[in-house]
Amino acid sequence: MTTHLAVDVGGTQLRAACYPSDSLTPSKINKVSTQFANSSPLERLVALISSLFPEDDRVSAIGVAAPGPVNPYQGIIYTAPNIPGWENLPLGPYLEETFGVPVLLGNDANLAALGEWRFGAGQGHHHLIYVTVSTGIGTGVIVEDRLLLGVNGLAAELGHVTVMLDGPLCGCGQRGHLEAVASGTAIAHWVEQELAEGIPSTLPGHQKLTAREVAQAAKQGDKLAIAALARAGTFLGHALADFLHAFNPSIIIVGGGVSRSGDLLMKPIHDCLKERVISPHYLDDLILTTSSLRDEAGLLGALALARSLKA
Ligand SMILES: [Zn+2]
């Protein structure tokens, strides 16, 4: 028996699980908050992995899903936007030295795409686009049965394509990116602005909203909340039509918390794709669906990466 460890590094939570060979059910799983007094995120991560390390089995590899731009070839996290101090951090080599086993590192959205492709909604497809819509927008692309990485592993950052010249400021510092108008954060912010303009809604004005609150109001028929999701879906559709032109996939998988709004988000995406593609044949064999691994996509993607290492 060999075992693989999968780790999902988030700004608020570190999760790790231990998977026996050929199983998607972890033998052990644990999570801790990323930031806590008296210990650094790196110390907490090492302690978490140590707590899962099996005594009797050989660990073949550790797969790590990390936020922000990473270099998967060198195991370096260039920046982790929500983890202070993680700049140019050689996390892969550090964990390899600490635990004495191979460590493979990837961007979390890329690995979620890999997870959906190997174990989820994308199984059997050779060309796939995964887009996660939550606090930000992340993407991963499978082309001809391979995760698209690019020369430094920075490819497929489709949350940062420009959909509105001089549009709102994006988390990356540029303007008008898809993430700045269609992420969960952007949806909530747009509703707050509309409420401030006096647009009627069941949602309360003059306070910070979350995308989850907007989604709940939309499900109960609130017109402003429905319009907010439709607006985000339309922007996503515009960008995804361009992605169809670039990658011609057979499946688009939409994940992240906002995708749980179902048709309120997915129908506007679909309508926009139909309107925007330069040939209807882009849609001939296209499946547009939501994630099947949901919150496990990152962890199972890290597992898929760890298992990709040939013994
Ligand atoms: Zn951006």
Short mmCIF file of C-alpha atoms and ligand atoms in Angstrom, two decimals:
data_model
loop_
_atom_site.label_atom_id
_atom_site.label_comp_id
_atom_site.label_asym_id
_atom_site.label_seq_id
_atom_site.Cartn_x
_atom_site.Cartn_y
_atom_site.Cartn_z
CA MET A 1 0.00 0.00 0.00
CA THR A 2 1.17 3.48 -0.78
CA THR A 3 -0.36 6.64 0.46
CA HIS A 4 -0.62 10.15 -0.98
CA LEU A 5 -1.13 13.31 0.99
CA ALA A 6 -3.15 16.20 -0.43
CA VAL A 7 -3.01 19.72 0.96
CA ASP A 8 -5.25 22.70 0.17
CA VAL A 9 -3.78 26.01 1.31
CA GLY A 10 -6.29 28.82 1.71
CA GLY A 11 -6.11 32.29 3.22
CA THR A 12 -8.40 31.30 6.09
CA GLN A 13 -7.99 27.53 6.27
CA LEU A 14 -5.35 24.87 5.72
CA ARG A 15 -6.80 21.44 4.87
CA ALA A 16 -4.96 18.19 4.39
CA ALA A 17 -5.96 14.59 3.84
CA CYS A 18 -4.30 11.22 3.58
CA TYR A 19 -5.51 8.95 0.76
CA PRO A 20 -4.80 5.20 0.51
CA SER A 21 -3.95 3.94 -3.00
CA ASP A 22 -6.84 3.99 -5.49
CA SER A 23 -9.25 5.53 -3.00
CA LEU A 24 -10.92 8.92 -3.02
CA THR A 25 -12.00 8.48 0.58
CA PRO A 26 -9.38 9.87 2.94
CA SER A 27 -8.16 7.63 5.76
CA LYS A 28 -7.45 10.80 7.73
CA ILE A 29 -8.44 14.41 7.13
CA ASN A 30 -7.77 17.52 9.17
CA LYS A 31 -8.00 21.30 8.95
CA VAL A 32 -6.69 24.27 10.93
CA SER A 33 -7.03 28.01 10.54
CA THR A 34 -4.20 29.50 8.48
CA GLN A 35 -3.50 32.45 10.72
CA PHE A 36 -3.33 32.23 14.48
CA ALA A 37 -1.39 33.95 17.25
CA ASN A 38 2.01 32.51 18.22
CA SER A 39 2.61 30.35 15.14
CA SER A 40 3.29 31.21 11.51
CA PRO A 41 1.19 29.80 8.64
CA LEU A 42 4.21 27.73 7.59
CA GLU A 43 4.62 26.22 11.07
CA ARG A 44 0.91 25.44 11.16
CA LEU A 45 1.10 23.79 7.74
CA VAL A 46 4.04 21.58 8.77
CA ALA A 47 2.25 20.58 12.00
CA LEU A 48 -0.91 19.76 10.03
CA ILE A 49 0.94 17.51 7.56
CA SER A 50 2.85 15.84 10.43
CA SER A 51 -0.44 15.03 12.17
CA LEU A 52 -1.59 13.09 9.10
CA PHE A 53 1.66 11.34 8.23
CA PRO A 54 0.95 7.60 8.48
CA GLU A 55 3.35 5.54 10.59
CA ASP A 56 3.05 2.25 8.76
CA ASP A 57 2.57 3.26 5.11
CA ARG A 58 5.02 4.74 2.68
CA VAL A 59 4.02 8.20 1.47
CA SER A 60 4.68 8.37 -2.28
CA ALA A 61 4.16 12.11 -2.71
CA ILE A 62 2.49 15.19 -1.31
CA GLY A 63 0.35 17.38 -3.60
CA VAL A 64 -0.24 20.98 -2.58
CA ALA A 65 -2.87 23.35 -3.97
CA ALA A 66 -1.76 26.92 -3.27
CA PRO A 67 -3.41 30.30 -3.88
CA GLY A 68 -2.06 33.03 -6.13
CA PRO A 69 0.58 32.80 -8.84
CA VAL A 70 2.89 29.82 -8.29
CA ASN A 71 5.72 28.23 -10.22
CA PRO A 72 4.75 24.55 -10.27
CA TYR A 73 8.06 23.50 -11.84
CA GLN A 74 10.10 24.93 -8.95
CA GLY A 75 7.49 24.63 -6.18
CA ILE A 76 7.58 28.38 -5.50
CA ILE A 77 4.64 30.49 -4.34
CA TYR A 78 5.26 33.90 -5.91
CA THR A 79 2.58 35.64 -3.85
CA ALA A 80 -0.29 34.40 -1.69
CA PRO A 81 -2.58 37.44 -1.54
CA ASN A 82 -4.21 36.53 1.80
CA ILE A 83 -1.19 35.09 3.62
CA PRO A 84 1.13 37.89 4.79
CA GLY A 85 4.82 37.20 4.23
CA TRP A 86 4.41 34.47 1.64
CA GLU A 87 6.42 36.09 -1.15
CA ASN A 88 8.67 33.99 -3.37
CA LEU A 89 8.29 31.16 -0.87
CA PRO A 90 9.97 27.89 -2.00
CA LEU A 91 7.24 25.84 -0.30
CA GLY A 92 7.76 22.69 -2.39
CA PRO A 93 11.51 22.33 -1.69
CA TYR A 94 10.96 23.25 1.98
CA LEU A 95 8.33 20.54 2.50
CA GLU A 96 10.45 18.01 0.56
CA GLU A 97 13.34 18.62 2.91
CA THR A 98 11.11 18.52 5.99
CA PHE A 99 9.28 15.29 5.14
CA GLY A 100 11.74 13.52 2.83
CA VAL A 101 9.19 12.77 0.09
CA PRO A 102 8.48 14.37 -3.32
CA VAL A 103 6.22 17.42 -3.14
CA LEU A 104 4.27 18.73 -6.13
CA LEU A 105 2.74 22.19 -6.01
CA GLY A 106 0.11 23.82 -8.20
CA ASN A 107 -2.17 26.84 -8.36
CA ASP A 108 -5.44 25.99 -6.61
CA ALA A 109 -7.73 26.77 -9.58
CA ASN A 110 -5.47 24.79 -11.93
CA LEU A 111 -5.61 21.85 -9.54
CA ALA A 112 -9.38 22.15 -9.14
CA ALA A 113 -9.54 21.78 -12.94
CA LEU A 114 -7.28 18.74 -12.70
CA GLY A 115 -9.48 17.29 -9.91
CA GLU A 116 -12.70 17.76 -11.90
CA TRP A 117 -11.04 16.23 -14.95
CA ARG A 118 -9.68 13.14 -13.17
CA PHE A 119 -12.44 12.50 -10.62
CA GLY A 120 -15.40 14.83 -11.25
CA ALA A 121 -17.66 16.33 -13.91
CA GLY A 122 -14.86 16.45 -16.51
CA GLN A 123 -14.01 12.74 -16.62
CA GLY A 124 -13.59 11.45 -20.17
CA HIS A 125 -13.12 14.92 -21.68
CA HIS A 126 -9.87 15.84 -23.44
CA HIS A 127 -10.47 19.61 -23.60
CA LEU A 128 -11.86 21.33 -20.51
CA ILE A 129 -12.23 24.76 -18.94
CA TYR A 130 -12.86 25.07 -15.23
CA VAL A 131 -13.79 28.42 -13.73
CA THR A 132 -14.37 29.01 -10.04
CA VAL A 133 -16.47 32.01 -9.08
CA SER A 134 -16.12 32.84 -5.40
CA THR A 135 -14.29 35.69 -3.64
CA GLY A 136 -12.19 35.95 -6.80
CA ILE A 137 -12.26 34.14 -10.15
CA GLY A 138 -9.77 31.37 -10.87
CA THR A 139 -9.47 29.12 -13.87
CA GLY A 140 -7.77 26.00 -15.08
CA VAL A 141 -7.59 24.65 -18.63
CA ILE A 142 -7.02 21.11 -19.84
CA VAL A 143 -5.85 20.96 -23.46
CA GLU A 144 -5.40 17.60 -25.17
CA ASP A 145 -5.35 15.75 -21.83
CA ARG A 146 -2.78 18.06 -20.24
CA LEU A 147 -3.09 20.85 -17.74
CA LEU A 148 -2.10 24.07 -19.49
CA LEU A 149 0.77 25.65 -17.50
CA GLY A 150 2.86 27.86 -19.76
CA VAL A 151 6.57 28.54 -19.50
CA ASN A 152 6.56 29.60 -15.82
CA GLY A 153 3.34 27.85 -14.87
CA LEU A 154 1.38 31.11 -14.96
CA ALA A 155 -1.04 30.28 -17.80
CA ALA A 156 -4.83 30.19 -17.62
CA GLU A 157 -5.39 33.20 -15.35
CA LEU A 158 -8.65 33.89 -17.09
CA GLY A 159 -10.12 35.79 -14.14
CA HIS A 160 -7.79 38.57 -15.22
CA VAL A 161 -8.88 39.10 -18.80
CA THR A 162 -10.26 42.57 -19.49
CA VAL A 163 -14.02 42.69 -20.06
CA MET A 164 -14.57 46.39 -19.36
CA LEU A 165 -12.00 48.98 -20.39
CA ASP A 166 -11.41 51.36 -17.45
CA GLY A 167 -13.83 49.26 -15.38
CA PRO A 168 -13.67 48.71 -11.62
CA LEU A 169 -10.37 48.00 -9.89
CA CYS A 170 -9.47 44.31 -9.69
CA GLY A 171 -7.79 42.61 -6.71
CA CYS A 172 -4.62 42.38 -8.86
CA GLY A 173 -4.39 46.17 -9.19
CA GLN A 174 -5.51 46.41 -12.84
CA ARG A 175 -8.90 47.66 -14.05
CA GLY A 176 -11.89 46.02 -15.69
CA HIS A 177 -10.90 42.39 -15.30
CA LEU A 178 -13.54 39.65 -15.25
CA GLU A 179 -12.88 39.12 -11.52
CA ALA A 180 -13.62 42.81 -10.83
CA VAL A 181 -17.15 42.57 -12.28
CA ALA A 182 -18.28 38.94 -11.89
CA SER A 183 -16.73 37.50 -8.69
CA GLY A 184 -18.78 37.03 -5.53
CA THR A 185 -17.13 40.14 -4.11
CA ALA A 186 -18.04 42.15 -7.22
CA ILE A 187 -21.66 40.88 -7.19
CA ALA A 188 -22.14 41.97 -3.57
CA HIS A 189 -20.46 45.32 -4.23
CA TRP A 190 -22.67 46.05 -7.27
CA VAL A 191 -25.82 45.34 -5.23
CA GLU A 192 -24.58 47.68 -2.47
CA GLN A 193 -24.14 50.44 -5.07
CA GLU A 194 -27.59 49.88 -6.57
CA LEU A 195 -29.17 49.97 -3.10
CA ALA A 196 -27.36 53.26 -2.42
CA GLU A 197 -28.96 54.62 -5.62
CA GLY A 198 -32.38 53.76 -4.18
CA ILE A 199 -33.16 50.66 -6.27
CA PRO A 200 -35.83 48.69 -4.38
CA SER A 201 -34.90 45.31 -2.92
CA THR A 202 -35.54 43.06 0.07
CA LEU A 203 -31.81 43.34 0.84
CA PRO A 204 -30.79 45.93 3.45
CA GLY A 205 -28.97 49.07 2.33
CA HIS A 206 -26.10 50.89 4.04
CA GLN A 207 -24.25 47.74 5.06
CA LYS A 208 -21.75 45.25 3.69
CA LEU A 209 -23.37 42.36 1.86
CA THR A 210 -22.05 38.95 0.88
CA ALA A 211 -22.60 37.09 -2.39
CA ARG A 212 -24.32 34.38 -0.36
CA GLU A 213 -26.90 36.88 0.93
CA VAL A 214 -27.48 38.12 -2.64
CA ALA A 215 -27.89 34.51 -3.86
CA GLN A 216 -30.41 33.74 -1.11
CA ALA A 217 -32.44 36.86 -1.96
CA ALA A 218 -32.34 35.92 -5.66
CA LYS A 219 -33.71 32.45 -4.90
CA GLN A 220 -36.59 34.11 -3.05
CA GLY A 221 -37.39 36.22 -6.12
CA ASP A 222 -35.69 39.52 -5.29
CA LYS A 223 -35.41 41.36 -8.63
CA LEU A 224 -32.23 43.29 -7.82
CA ALA A 225 -30.46 40.13 -6.59
CA ILE A 226 -31.58 38.24 -9.71
CA ALA A 227 -30.29 41.10 -11.88
CA ALA A 228 -26.94 41.00 -10.04
CA LEU A 229 -26.44 37.30 -10.81
CA ALA A 230 -27.61 37.77 -14.40
CA ARG A 231 -25.15 40.63 -14.84
CA ALA A 232 -22.29 38.51 -13.51
CA GLY A 233 -23.43 35.60 -15.71
CA THR A 234 -23.42 37.85 -18.76
CA PHE A 235 -19.86 39.04 -18.08
CA LEU A 236 -18.80 35.43 -17.50
CA GLY A 237 -20.51 34.47 -20.77
CA HIS A 238 -18.65 37.21 -22.66
CA ALA A 239 -15.31 36.05 -21.32
CA LEU A 240 -16.12 32.35 -21.73
CA ALA A 241 -17.09 32.92 -25.38
CA ASP A 242 -13.55 34.24 -25.88
CA PHE A 243 -12.20 31.20 -24.04
CA LEU A 244 -14.19 28.96 -26.41
CA HIS A 245 -12.50 30.71 -29.31
CA ALA A 246 -9.10 30.19 -27.68
CA PHE A 247 -9.44 26.61 -26.46
CA ASN A 248 -12.50 24.98 -28.12
CA PRO A 249 -13.27 22.73 -25.12
CA SER A 250 -15.99 20.06 -24.91
CA ILE A 251 -16.92 21.03 -21.34
CA ILE A 252 -17.00 24.18 -19.21
CA ILE A 253 -17.30 23.49 -15.48
CA VAL A 254 -18.32 26.36 -13.22
CA GLY A 255 -17.42 25.95 -9.54
CA GLY A 256 -17.11 28.12 -6.45
CA GLY A 257 -19.80 29.36 -4.08
CA VAL A 258 -21.55 31.58 -6.65
CA SER A 259 -22.15 28.59 -8.96
CA ARG A 260 -24.58 27.22 -6.36
CA SER A 261 -27.08 29.80 -7.61
CA GLY A 262 -27.66 27.32 -10.45
CA ASP A 263 -29.71 28.58 -13.40
CA LEU A 264 -29.79 32.14 -12.04
CA LEU A 265 -26.11 32.28 -13.05
CA MET A 266 -25.80 29.48 -15.61
CA LYS A 267 -28.66 30.52 -17.93
CA PRO A 268 -27.27 34.02 -18.55
CA ILE A 269 -23.87 32.42 -19.23
CA HIS A 270 -25.43 30.02 -21.73
CA ASP A 271 -27.51 32.73 -23.43
CA CYS A 272 -24.43 34.92 -23.78
CA LEU A 273 -22.31 32.09 -25.21
CA LYS A 274 -24.95 31.46 -27.88
CA GLU A 275 -24.97 35.13 -28.79
CA ARG A 276 -21.21 35.69 -28.80
CA VAL A 277 -19.51 32.73 -30.49
CA ILE A 278 -18.29 33.39 -34.00
CA SER A 279 -19.54 29.97 -35.16
CA PRO A 280 -22.35 27.88 -33.66
CA HIS A 281 -20.05 24.86 -33.98
CA TYR A 282 -18.23 25.94 -30.80
CA LEU A 283 -21.42 24.83 -29.04
CA ASP A 284 -21.98 21.58 -30.99
CA ASP A 285 -20.37 19.29 -28.44
CA LEU A 286 -20.17 21.67 -25.52
CA ILE A 287 -21.42 20.79 -22.05
CA LEU A 288 -21.87 23.70 -19.64
CA THR A 289 -22.23 22.43 -16.10
CA THR A 290 -21.48 23.08 -12.45
CA SER A 291 -18.71 21.46 -10.41
CA SER A 292 -19.37 17.98 -9.05
CA LEU A 293 -16.52 17.96 -6.51
CA ARG A 294 -17.61 21.32 -5.05
CA ASP A 295 -15.49 22.15 -1.98
CA GLU A 296 -13.33 19.05 -2.48
CA ALA A 297 -12.07 20.12 -5.94
CA GLY A 298 -8.84 21.68 -4.61
CA LEU A 299 -7.99 18.78 -2.31
CA LEU A 300 -8.78 16.13 -4.92
CA GLY A 301 -6.85 18.16 -7.49
CA ALA A 302 -3.83 18.10 -5.18
CA LEU A 303 -4.35 14.33 -4.89
CA ALA A 304 -4.50 13.99 -8.69
CA LEU A 305 -1.25 15.95 -8.94
CA ALA A 306 0.45 13.79 -6.28
CA ARG A 307 -0.68 10.61 -8.05
CA SER A 308 0.58 11.92 -11.40
CA LEU A 309 4.12 11.37 -10.15
CA LYS A 310 5.31 8.07 -11.56
CA ALA A 311 7.03 5.84 -9.01
ZN ZN B 1 -7.19 41.27 -12.17
#
